[in-house]
Amino acid sequence: MSSLISSVAWVRRGVASQHPTKYVLDDQELERVSALARIELEDARKELEQAHKAAEAMGKRAEGDEADDADDDDSAWVDEDENEDEDNDAMDEDVPMDQDEPEKPSESKAPKGDDLEQYNLDDYDNDDAMPGMGPFSNIKGLTYYRNNDEDPYITLKEDDEAQEREELEVLPTDNLLVVAKTEDEISQLEVYVYDESEENLYVHHDLMLPSFPLCLEWLDFPPVSSPAARPPPDGGAPAQFGNFIAVGTLDPEIEIWSLDVVEAMYPDMVLGRPDKTAAHVPTPLGTGKKKRKKTKARPASTAHHVDAVLGLSWNRTHRNMLASASADRTVKLWDLSRDPTINGEGGEGQGALRSFDVHKDKVQAVQWNQADPTVLLTGSYDRTVRTFDSRAPDAGVGAVVGADVEALRWDPWETHAFYVSLENGLVVNFDARALPSDLSSPSPARFTLAAHDGAVSALDINPHVRGIIATGGTDKTVKVWNVTEDQDLGKRQVSLVTSRDLGVGKVFSAVWSPDDPLTLAAAGSKAKLQIWDIGANANARKVLGPKVAEAGRVLKEKQSGGVISVATDDEDSSGDEDGDEGEE
């Protein structure tokens, strides 16, 4: 599997802890981790049993063969050491006269089986008879200190803890970026620090993942099973806000990690049933040496996902709510204030709060409406989008879009408007109020934009300035569009502000900064993260400058020319920049 970055998430300034803590495995944490470990051991045991049965069925009784070998007569084996001794005796007869023949230890003096007595190991530690060696062998009275802290002649003491604390410090003016990265079949979360004033981007720490990551969602609600949600040792109320990232992977479980803890071994919360969904075992087909693997189908469940998690969305109003979209064709709601812990003894846990079957194929994306926090927007491989109130999902409306959905976003500037990006390169804008409840009825779009030559795999709406959207596609370009409303015609006009190949390969994620009006992060198939300041482009400053000023924001031109990266290679990421008109 080639290296790539599948998703990127920003963390706004001032949210991260200034001094992240080290992972602590206390009694409570050990109890929680032990429950997860028991699940993993049970899965391993089941896999071994299944593999053993498959081996027996194919006639490969490895254990039986080993048992037969153990019953063989030992007399059939010859001690090579004894034969070698006899051969050596015969060869030692022809010894040159100018060499002394070494004396052989008498076998009668040493008991049988004690061949090490000749080395006199019992007196090995007695150094009294050993003569001094080396140029400093006659110097006596030297004092040895275990470390520099005990040496009185070293006045500048090393403070490793203070140095490490300084290296891990995150300033209030720093942004964090969380990257879902897979490299050499190893998946991890890389946490970057971005200092906008110094134009500096570097990796702060990373977290290992058990499976290929597909989506990320930042949240500030401390899950009930997180150490951050426990009362502090000195008393007082537990923390109400935190810094967490939810991760959806090829596994059916959702992991939630704290970004303020480094060297963490286990996530703060796991949503799902790993004891059930991870117990499936690939079964071999046929009896030949080369076998194909077939995965047993997992039974559907309303309490947890049974396939990969493709999309996540955190509710910023009801902060304990998290929505997830899965390849099992369902959308589920999770209450992070409920304990999902599995005790390893048959406990069912509390599972998902709600489960919705509104699509007929894999659900690719999901998002809460910020203005109406009970309304969800979903998009699927069945080539439809649906929007519904989570309290009454049967009363929802939808639209047929004609291609697989890649991404979708509510427009933060219009309560009922949303954008959908498709596999065929189009971006479509809808008004939810005009959509029918019956998908067989016409569902006209407000406008359609031919954005990319390939799939539009990345889409985001600028949260600072109205009418600015960013798209990224498999054609390896990131584009910024300006949406304006023609008052005379009553229609929206869309124009391309700038386009750039940032050298990230096929673009899988393009996200606007939560703090800077014209800064976005992009990543893709080359496993590289790039920060792009759109304001460095002359045409962007000309077109978007009035909008930015109207929003009360100030454009800051970067010294680096607009692109900031941690890469050290000489790849050309200049790309094409133009101002062509997009389709209405």
Coordinates of C-alpha atoms in Angstrom, one line a residue:
M1 CA 0.0 0.0 0.0
S2 CA 1.4 3.4 -1.0
S3 CA 1.7 6.2 1.4
L4 CA -1.1 8.7 1.6
I5 CA -3.0 11.2 3.8
S6 CA -6.7 10.5 3.8
S7 CA -8.0 13.3 6.0
V8 CA -7.0 16.5 7.8
A9 CA -8.6 18.3 10.7
W10 CA -7.7 21.8 12.1
V11 CA -7.7 22.7 15.8
R12 CA -8.2 26.4 16.4
R13 CA -5.8 28.5 18.4
G14 CA -6.0 28.6 22.2
V15 CA -7.7 25.2 22.5
A16 CA -4.8 22.9 22.9
S17 CA -3.1 22.5 26.3
Q18 CA 0.0 24.6 26.5
H19 CA 1.9 21.8 28.2
P20 CA 0.7 18.4 27.0
T21 CA 0.9 15.6 29.5
K22 CA 2.5 12.1 29.3
Y23 CA 0.2 9.1 29.2
V24 CA -0.3 7.6 32.7
L25 CA -1.3 4.0 33.2
D26 CA -3.0 4.3 36.6
D27 CA -5.4 1.8 38.2
Q28 CA -8.5 3.1 36.5
E29 CA -6.8 3.3 33.1
L30 CA -5.3 -0.2 33.6
E31 CA -8.8 -1.6 34.3
R32 CA -10.2 0.0 31.1
V33 CA -7.2 -1.1 29.0
S34 CA -7.4 -4.6 30.4
A35 CA -11.0 -4.9 29.1
L36 CA -9.8 -4.0 25.7
A37 CA -6.9 -6.3 25.9
R38 CA -9.1 -9.2 26.9
I39 CA -11.2 -8.6 23.8
E40 CA -8.0 -8.7 21.6
L41 CA -6.8 -11.9 23.2
E42 CA -10.2 -13.5 22.7
D43 CA -10.1 -12.6 19.0
A44 CA -6.6 -14.0 18.7
R45 CA -7.7 -17.3 20.4
K46 CA -10.6 -17.6 18.0
E47 CA -8.4 -17.0 15.0
L48 CA -5.9 -19.7 16.2
E49 CA -8.7 -22.2 16.7
Q50 CA -10.1 -21.5 13.3
A51 CA -6.7 -21.7 11.6
H52 CA -6.0 -25.0 13.4
K53 CA -9.3 -26.5 12.2
A54 CA -8.6 -25.3 8.6
A55 CA -5.2 -26.9 8.8
E56 CA -6.7 -30.2 10.0
A57 CA -9.2 -30.1 7.2
M58 CA -6.5 -29.8 4.6
G59 CA -4.5 -32.7 6.1
K60 CA -1.8 -30.5 7.6
R61 CA -1.7 -31.8 11.1
A62 CA 1.3 -29.9 12.3
E63 CA 0.9 -30.7 15.9
G64 CA 0.4 -34.4 15.2
D65 CA 3.6 -34.5 13.2
E66 CA 5.5 -32.9 16.0
A67 CA 4.2 -35.4 18.4
D68 CA 5.3 -38.3 16.1
D69 CA 8.7 -36.8 15.9
A70 CA 8.9 -36.7 19.7
D71 CA 8.2 -40.5 19.9
D72 CA 11.1 -41.5 17.6
D73 CA 13.8 -43.7 19.1
D74 CA 16.6 -41.5 20.4
S75 CA 19.1 -44.3 19.5
A76 CA 18.7 -43.4 15.9
W77 CA 20.4 -40.1 16.5
V78 CA 24.1 -39.7 16.8
D79 CA 25.9 -37.2 19.0
E80 CA 28.0 -35.2 16.5
D81 CA 30.2 -33.9 19.3
E82 CA 31.4 -37.4 20.1
N83 CA 32.2 -38.2 16.5
E84 CA 34.0 -34.9 16.2
D85 CA 36.1 -35.7 19.2
E86 CA 37.2 -39.0 17.6
D87 CA 38.0 -37.3 14.4
N88 CA 40.0 -34.6 16.1
D89 CA 42.1 -37.2 18.0
A90 CA 43.0 -38.7 14.7
M91 CA 43.9 -35.4 13.1
D92 CA 45.9 -34.2 16.1
E93 CA 48.6 -36.7 15.5
D94 CA 50.2 -34.6 12.8
V95 CA 51.2 -31.5 14.8
P96 CA 54.1 -29.3 13.6
M97 CA 57.2 -29.6 15.7
D98 CA 57.5 -25.9 16.2
Q99 CA 54.2 -25.7 18.0
D100 CA 53.3 -27.0 21.4
E101 CA 50.4 -29.3 21.5
P102 CA 47.7 -28.0 23.8
E103 CA 47.0 -30.2 26.8
K104 CA 43.6 -32.0 26.8
P105 CA 41.6 -31.8 29.9
S106 CA 41.2 -35.1 31.5
E107 CA 37.7 -36.4 31.0
S108 CA 37.9 -38.4 34.2
K109 CA 38.3 -35.2 36.3
A110 CA 35.2 -33.5 35.0
P111 CA 31.8 -35.1 35.7
K112 CA 29.8 -36.0 32.7
G113 CA 27.9 -33.1 31.3
D114 CA 30.0 -30.4 33.0
D115 CA 32.1 -29.2 30.1
L116 CA 32.5 -25.7 31.5
E117 CA 34.7 -26.6 34.5
Q118 CA 37.8 -26.2 32.4
Y119 CA 37.1 -22.4 32.3
N120 CA 37.1 -22.1 36.1
L121 CA 34.1 -19.9 36.2
D122 CA 33.7 -20.2 40.0
D123 CA 36.7 -17.9 40.4
Y124 CA 35.8 -15.6 37.6
D125 CA 34.9 -12.7 39.8
N126 CA 38.1 -12.9 41.9
D127 CA 40.2 -10.1 40.6
D128 CA 42.9 -10.1 43.3
A129 CA 45.3 -12.1 41.2
M130 CA 44.7 -10.1 38.1
P131 CA 47.5 -7.6 37.3
G132 CA 46.7 -4.0 36.5
M133 CA 46.5 -3.2 32.8
G134 CA 46.4 0.1 30.8
P135 CA 48.1 3.5 31.3
F136 CA 45.8 4.5 34.2
S137 CA 46.0 1.2 36.1
N138 CA 48.2 2.6 38.9
I139 CA 45.9 5.6 39.6
K140 CA 43.9 5.0 42.8
G141 CA 41.2 7.0 44.5
L142 CA 39.2 8.0 41.4
T143 CA 35.5 8.8 42.2
Y144 CA 32.8 7.7 39.8
Y145 CA 29.4 9.4 39.8
R146 CA 26.4 7.8 38.3
N147 CA 25.2 11.0 36.6
N148 CA 26.2 14.6 36.3
D149 CA 23.7 15.7 39.0
E150 CA 25.9 14.0 41.6
D151 CA 29.2 15.3 40.3
P152 CA 30.0 18.5 42.4
Y153 CA 32.5 19.7 39.7
I154 CA 29.8 20.0 37.0
T155 CA 27.9 23.2 37.8
L156 CA 25.6 23.3 34.8
K157 CA 23.1 20.6 35.5
E158 CA 21.0 19.0 32.8
D159 CA 17.3 19.3 33.3
D160 CA 15.8 16.8 30.8
E161 CA 12.3 17.3 32.1
A162 CA 12.4 21.0 31.6
Q163 CA 13.9 20.6 28.1
E164 CA 11.2 18.1 27.1
R165 CA 8.5 20.4 28.5
E166 CA 9.8 23.3 26.4
E167 CA 9.9 21.1 23.3
L168 CA 6.3 20.0 23.7
E169 CA 5.0 23.4 24.5
V170 CA 2.1 24.6 22.3
L171 CA 1.6 28.4 22.4
P172 CA -1.8 30.0 22.4
T173 CA -1.0 31.5 19.0
D174 CA -0.4 28.0 17.5
N175 CA -2.8 26.0 15.5
L176 CA -2.8 22.2 15.6
L177 CA -3.5 20.1 12.5
V178 CA -4.3 16.4 12.8
V179 CA -3.4 14.2 9.9
A180 CA -4.6 10.7 9.2
K181 CA -1.6 9.1 7.6
T182 CA -0.7 5.7 6.3
E183 CA 2.9 4.9 5.3
D184 CA 4.4 1.5 4.6
E185 CA 1.2 -0.1 5.8
I186 CA 1.5 1.6 9.2
S187 CA -1.4 3.9 10.1
Q188 CA -1.1 6.8 12.5
L189 CA -2.3 10.2 13.5
E190 CA 0.3 12.9 13.1
V191 CA -0.3 16.0 15.1
Y192 CA 1.3 19.1 13.6
V193 CA 1.9 22.6 15.1
Y194 CA 1.5 25.5 12.8
D195 CA 2.9 28.9 13.8
E196 CA 1.3 31.4 11.4
S197 CA 3.5 34.3 12.6
E198 CA 6.7 32.4 11.9
E199 CA 5.4 30.4 9.0
N200 CA 6.6 27.3 10.7
L201 CA 5.0 23.8 10.4
Y202 CA 6.4 20.7 12.2
V203 CA 5.2 17.4 13.7
H204 CA 4.5 17.6 17.4
H205 CA 3.7 14.0 18.2
D206 CA 1.9 11.0 16.7
L207 CA -0.5 8.3 17.7
M208 CA -0.5 4.8 16.4
L209 CA -3.8 3.4 14.9
P210 CA -4.9 -0.2 14.5
S211 CA -6.4 0.2 11.1
F212 CA -6.4 2.4 8.0
P213 CA -8.0 5.8 8.9
L214 CA -10.7 7.2 6.6
C215 CA -12.1 10.3 8.4
L216 CA -11.4 12.7 11.2
E217 CA -13.6 15.0 13.4
W218 CA -12.4 17.3 16.1
L219 CA -14.5 17.8 19.2
D220 CA -14.1 19.5 22.6
F221 CA -16.5 17.3 24.7
P222 CA -14.6 15.0 27.1
P223 CA -16.0 11.5 26.6
V224 CA -17.2 9.9 29.8
S225 CA -14.6 7.2 29.7
S226 CA -11.7 9.7 29.2
P227 CA -9.3 10.4 32.1
A228 CA -10.0 14.1 31.4
A229 CA -13.7 13.5 32.5
R230 CA -12.7 12.2 35.9
P231 CA -12.7 14.6 38.9
P232 CA -9.2 15.9 39.7
P233 CA -7.3 14.3 42.6
D234 CA -7.4 17.4 44.6
G235 CA -11.2 17.6 44.3
G236 CA -13.4 19.9 42.2
A237 CA -15.5 19.4 39.1
P238 CA -14.2 17.4 36.1
A239 CA -13.2 19.3 33.0
Q240 CA -16.1 20.4 30.7
F241 CA -14.0 21.1 27.7
G242 CA -11.1 19.3 26.1
N243 CA -9.2 18.7 22.9
F244 CA -10.1 15.4 21.2
I245 CA -10.2 13.8 17.8
A246 CA -12.6 11.1 16.6
V247 CA -11.2 8.7 14.0
G248 CA -13.2 6.5 11.6
T249 CA -11.2 3.6 10.1
L250 CA -11.7 0.4 8.0
D251 CA -12.7 -1.2 11.3
P252 CA -16.3 -0.7 12.5
E253 CA -15.2 1.0 15.7
I254 CA -14.8 4.7 16.2
E255 CA -11.8 5.8 18.4
I256 CA -11.6 9.1 20.3
W257 CA -8.1 10.2 21.3
S258 CA -7.0 13.1 23.4
L259 CA -4.7 15.5 21.6
D260 CA -3.3 16.9 24.9
V261 CA -1.7 13.5 25.8
V262 CA 1.5 12.3 24.2
E263 CA 2.7 8.7 23.9
A264 CA -0.9 7.4 24.5
M265 CA -1.3 3.7 24.1
Y266 CA -5.1 3.4 23.9
P267 CA -7.9 5.8 22.9
D268 CA -10.0 7.6 25.5
M269 CA -13.2 6.0 24.1
V270 CA -14.1 3.3 21.6
L271 CA -17.6 3.4 20.1
G272 CA -18.7 0.1 18.9
R273 CA -18.4 -3.6 19.8
P274 CA -14.9 -4.8 19.0
D275 CA -15.6 -8.1 20.7
K276 CA -18.2 -8.9 18.1
T277 CA -17.1 -7.1 14.9
A278 CA -13.4 -8.0 15.2
A279 CA -14.1 -11.7 15.8
H280 CA -14.6 -12.6 12.2
V281 CA -11.9 -14.9 10.7
P282 CA -10.9 -15.1 7.0
T283 CA -11.7 -18.7 5.9
P284 CA -9.6 -20.3 3.1
L285 CA -11.4 -21.5 0.0
G286 CA -10.2 -24.7 -1.8
T287 CA -7.5 -27.1 -0.8
G288 CA -4.5 -25.9 -2.8
K289 CA -1.5 -24.1 -1.5
K290 CA -2.6 -20.7 -2.9
K291 CA -5.9 -19.8 -1.3
R292 CA -8.3 -16.9 -1.5
K293 CA -9.6 -15.4 1.7
K294 CA -13.3 -14.7 2.2
T295 CA -14.6 -12.7 5.1
K296 CA -17.7 -13.9 6.9
A297 CA -20.6 -11.4 6.7
R298 CA -21.3 -9.6 9.9
P299 CA -24.9 -9.5 11.1
A300 CA -26.4 -6.0 11.0
S301 CA -26.9 -4.2 14.4
T302 CA -28.7 -1.1 15.5
A303 CA -26.3 -0.7 18.5
H304 CA -23.0 -0.6 16.5
H305 CA -21.5 -0.4 13.1
V306 CA -20.5 -3.7 11.4
D307 CA -18.4 -2.1 8.5
A308 CA -16.0 0.7 7.9
V309 CA -16.8 4.2 9.2
L310 CA -16.6 6.6 6.3
G311 CA -17.8 9.9 7.8
L312 CA -18.1 11.7 11.2
S313 CA -19.8 14.9 12.4
W314 CA -19.8 16.4 15.9
N315 CA -22.7 18.5 17.0
R316 CA -21.4 21.8 18.2
T317 CA -24.7 22.7 20.0
H318 CA -25.4 19.4 21.7
R319 CA -21.8 18.8 22.4
N320 CA -22.2 15.2 23.6
M321 CA -23.6 14.0 20.3
L322 CA -21.6 12.4 17.5
A323 CA -23.0 11.2 14.1
S324 CA -21.3 8.5 12.0
A325 CA -21.8 7.2 8.5
S326 CA -20.7 3.7 7.6
A327 CA -20.3 1.3 4.7
D328 CA -22.9 -0.8 6.5
R329 CA -25.5 1.6 4.9
T330 CA -26.5 3.1 8.3
V331 CA -26.1 6.4 10.1
K332 CA -25.7 6.2 13.9
L333 CA -25.9 8.7 16.7
W334 CA -23.6 8.3 19.7
D335 CA -24.0 9.9 23.1
L336 CA -20.5 10.5 24.5
S337 CA -21.8 11.0 28.0
R338 CA -22.9 7.4 28.2
D339 CA -20.4 4.7 29.2
P340 CA -19.8 2.3 26.2
T341 CA -17.3 0.2 28.2
I342 CA -17.5 -3.6 27.5
N343 CA -16.6 -5.5 30.6
G344 CA -15.4 -8.6 28.8
E345 CA -17.9 -10.8 30.5
G346 CA -20.8 -10.6 28.1
G347 CA -21.9 -7.1 28.9
E348 CA -23.7 -5.5 26.1
G349 CA -22.7 -1.9 26.8
Q350 CA -25.1 0.9 25.8
G351 CA -24.3 1.2 22.1
A352 CA -25.5 3.8 19.7
L353 CA -28.3 6.1 20.7
R354 CA -30.1 5.9 17.3
S355 CA -29.6 4.1 14.0
F356 CA -31.0 5.4 10.7
D357 CA -31.5 3.3 7.5
V358 CA -32.1 6.1 5.0
H359 CA -29.9 4.8 2.2
K360 CA -29.5 1.7 0.1
D361 CA -25.8 1.7 -0.3
K362 CA -22.7 2.8 1.6
V363 CA -23.1 6.2 3.4
Q364 CA -20.1 8.3 2.4
A365 CA -20.7 11.5 4.4
V366 CA -22.7 13.0 7.2
Q367 CA -23.0 16.5 8.7
W368 CA -25.0 18.3 11.3
N369 CA -26.7 21.6 10.5
Q370 CA -25.2 24.2 12.8
A371 CA -28.2 26.5 12.6
D372 CA -30.7 23.7 13.2
P373 CA -28.7 21.3 15.4
T374 CA -31.2 18.4 15.2
V375 CA -31.0 18.1 11.4
L376 CA -28.6 15.8 9.5
L377 CA -27.4 15.8 6.0
T378 CA -26.2 12.5 4.5
G379 CA -24.8 11.4 1.1
S380 CA -24.4 7.9 -0.2
Y381 CA -23.1 5.7 -3.0
D382 CA -26.7 5.1 -4.0
R383 CA -26.4 8.5 -5.6
T384 CA -28.7 10.3 -3.3
V385 CA -28.5 12.9 -0.6
R386 CA -31.0 13.0 2.3
T387 CA -31.7 15.6 5.0
F388 CA -33.9 14.9 7.9
D389 CA -34.6 15.7 11.5
S390 CA -33.0 13.1 13.8
R391 CA -36.1 13.1 15.9
A392 CA -38.3 12.2 12.9
P393 CA -36.2 10.6 10.2
D394 CA -39.2 9.4 8.1
A395 CA -40.2 13.0 7.4
G396 CA -36.9 13.8 5.6
V397 CA -36.4 15.1 2.0
G398 CA -33.8 14.2 -0.5
A399 CA -32.4 14.5 -4.0
V400 CA -30.9 12.2 -6.7
V401 CA -27.5 13.5 -7.8
G402 CA -26.6 11.2 -10.6
A403 CA -23.2 10.1 -9.3
D404 CA -21.6 8.7 -6.1
V405 CA -21.3 11.3 -3.4
E406 CA -17.7 12.2 -2.4
A407 CA -18.3 15.0 0.2
L408 CA -21.0 17.4 1.3
R409 CA -21.2 20.6 3.4
W410 CA -24.0 22.8 4.8
D411 CA -23.5 26.4 3.8
P412 CA -22.8 28.3 7.1
W413 CA -24.1 31.5 5.6
E414 CA -27.5 30.0 4.5
T415 CA -29.4 27.8 6.9
H416 CA -31.1 25.6 4.3
A417 CA -28.4 25.5 1.6
F418 CA -25.8 22.8 1.1
Y419 CA -23.2 21.7 -1.4
V420 CA -22.5 18.2 -2.6
S421 CA -19.3 17.1 -4.5
L422 CA -19.6 14.1 -6.8
E423 CA -17.4 11.4 -8.4
N424 CA -18.1 12.8 -11.9
G425 CA -16.3 16.1 -11.1
L426 CA -19.4 18.2 -10.4
V427 CA -20.3 20.3 -7.3
V428 CA -24.1 20.8 -6.9
N429 CA -25.8 23.3 -4.6
F430 CA -29.3 22.6 -3.2
D431 CA -31.9 24.4 -1.1
A432 CA -33.3 21.9 1.3
R433 CA -36.7 23.7 1.4
A434 CA -37.2 22.9 -2.3
L435 CA -36.5 19.2 -2.1
P436 CA -39.2 16.6 -2.3
S437 CA -39.8 13.8 0.2
D438 CA -40.2 11.3 -2.6
L439 CA -37.0 10.7 -4.5
S440 CA -38.8 9.9 -7.7
S441 CA -39.9 13.5 -7.9
P442 CA -37.7 16.1 -9.6
S443 CA -35.1 17.7 -7.3
P444 CA -33.7 20.8 -9.1
A445 CA -30.4 22.2 -8.0
R446 CA -29.8 25.9 -7.6
F447 CA -26.6 25.7 -9.6
T448 CA -24.1 23.1 -10.8
L449 CA -20.3 23.7 -11.1
A450 CA -18.0 21.6 -13.3
A451 CA -15.1 21.8 -10.8
H452 CA -12.6 19.1 -11.7
D453 CA -11.7 16.6 -14.4
G454 CA -12.0 13.7 -12.0
A455 CA -13.8 13.1 -8.7
V456 CA -14.2 16.0 -6.4
S457 CA -12.9 14.3 -3.3
A458 CA -12.5 17.4 -1.1
L459 CA -14.9 20.2 -0.4
D460 CA -15.1 23.0 2.2
I461 CA -17.0 26.3 2.7
N462 CA -15.1 29.3 4.1
P463 CA -16.4 30.0 7.6
H464 CA -15.0 33.6 7.7
V465 CA -16.0 35.1 4.4
R466 CA -19.3 34.5 2.6
G467 CA -19.4 32.9 -0.8
I468 CA -15.9 31.4 -0.9
I469 CA -15.6 27.6 -1.4
A470 CA -12.6 25.3 -1.9
T471 CA -12.5 22.1 -3.8
G472 CA -9.9 19.4 -4.4
G473 CA -9.9 16.6 -6.9
T474 CA -8.1 13.5 -8.2
D475 CA -6.8 15.8 -11.0
K476 CA -4.2 16.9 -8.3
T477 CA -5.4 20.5 -8.1
V478 CA -7.0 22.6 -5.4
K479 CA -9.3 25.3 -6.5
V480 CA -10.9 28.4 -4.8
W481 CA -14.2 29.6 -6.1
N482 CA -16.1 32.9 -5.6
V483 CA -19.9 32.7 -5.4
T484 CA -21.8 35.9 -5.9
E485 CA -25.5 36.7 -6.4
D486 CA -26.7 38.6 -9.4
Q487 CA -29.4 40.9 -8.0
D488 CA -30.8 41.6 -11.5
L489 CA -31.1 38.1 -12.7
G490 CA -31.7 36.6 -9.2
K491 CA -29.1 33.9 -9.9
R492 CA -25.8 33.0 -8.4
Q493 CA -22.6 33.4 -10.4
V494 CA -19.6 31.2 -9.7
S495 CA -16.1 32.1 -10.9
L496 CA -12.7 30.5 -10.4
V497 CA -10.4 32.7 -8.3
T498 CA -7.2 30.6 -8.4
S499 CA -6.1 27.0 -9.0
R500 CA -2.9 25.4 -7.8
D501 CA -1.2 22.0 -7.9
L502 CA 0.3 21.9 -4.4
G503 CA 2.3 18.8 -5.0
V504 CA 0.2 16.6 -2.7
G505 CA -0.9 14.2 -5.4
K506 CA -4.5 13.4 -5.7
V507 CA -6.2 15.7 -3.2
F508 CA -8.2 13.8 -0.6
S509 CA -8.7 16.7 1.9
A510 CA -8.8 20.5 1.7
V511 CA -9.9 22.4 4.8
W512 CA -10.1 26.1 5.6
S513 CA -8.4 27.3 8.7
P514 CA -10.6 28.1 11.7
D515 CA -8.7 31.3 12.4
D516 CA -7.3 32.8 9.2
P517 CA -9.7 33.9 6.5
L518 CA -7.8 32.7 3.4
T519 CA -5.6 29.9 4.7
L520 CA -6.4 26.2 3.9
A521 CA -4.6 22.9 4.5
A522 CA -4.5 20.2 1.7
A523 CA -3.2 16.7 1.6
G524 CA -3.5 13.6 -0.6
S525 CA -1.9 10.6 -2.2
K526 CA 1.7 11.7 -1.7
A527 CA 1.4 11.7 2.1
K528 CA 2.4 15.4 2.2
L529 CA 0.6 18.2 4.1
Q530 CA 0.6 21.7 2.6
I531 CA -0.6 25.0 4.1
W532 CA -1.7 27.4 1.3
D533 CA -2.3 31.1 1.9
I534 CA -4.6 32.2 -0.8
G535 CA -3.9 35.9 -0.1
A536 CA -0.4 35.5 -1.6
N537 CA -2.1 35.2 -5.1
A538 CA -2.5 38.6 -6.8
N539 CA -5.8 37.7 -8.4
A540 CA -7.2 36.4 -5.1
R541 CA -6.3 39.6 -3.3
K542 CA -8.0 41.6 -6.1
V543 CA -11.2 39.5 -6.2
L544 CA -11.6 38.5 -2.5
G545 CA -10.0 41.5 -0.9
P546 CA -13.3 43.5 -0.7
K547 CA -15.1 40.5 0.7
V548 CA -12.4 40.0 3.3
A549 CA -12.5 43.6 4.3
E550 CA -16.3 43.6 4.5
A551 CA -16.0 40.7 6.9
G552 CA -13.7 42.7 9.1
R553 CA -10.7 40.6 8.4
V554 CA -7.2 41.6 7.3
L555 CA -5.1 39.9 4.6
K556 CA -1.6 39.0 5.5
E557 CA 0.8 38.2 2.8
K558 CA 3.3 35.4 3.7
Q559 CA 7.0 35.7 3.0
S560 CA 7.1 32.1 1.8
G561 CA 5.1 32.9 -1.3
G562 CA 1.9 31.3 0.1
V563 CA 2.8 27.6 0.6
I564 CA 4.2 26.2 3.8
S565 CA 5.3 22.6 4.2
V566 CA 7.5 20.4 6.3
A567 CA 8.8 18.7 3.1
T568 CA 12.5 19.3 2.3
D569 CA 12.5 18.0 -1.3
D570 CA 12.6 20.2 -4.4
E571 CA 9.2 19.3 -5.8
D572 CA 7.6 22.0 -7.9
S573 CA 4.3 23.0 -6.5
S574 CA 3.7 26.1 -8.5
G575 CA 0.9 24.7 -10.7
D576 CA -1.4 26.8 -12.8
E577 CA -3.1 30.0 -11.6
D578 CA -5.9 31.5 -13.5
G579 CA -9.3 33.1 -13.2
D580 CA -11.4 31.2 -15.6
E581 CA -15.2 31.3 -15.3
G582 CA -17.0 28.3 -13.8
E583 CA -20.3 27.0 -15.1
E584 CA -23.5 28.2 -13.5

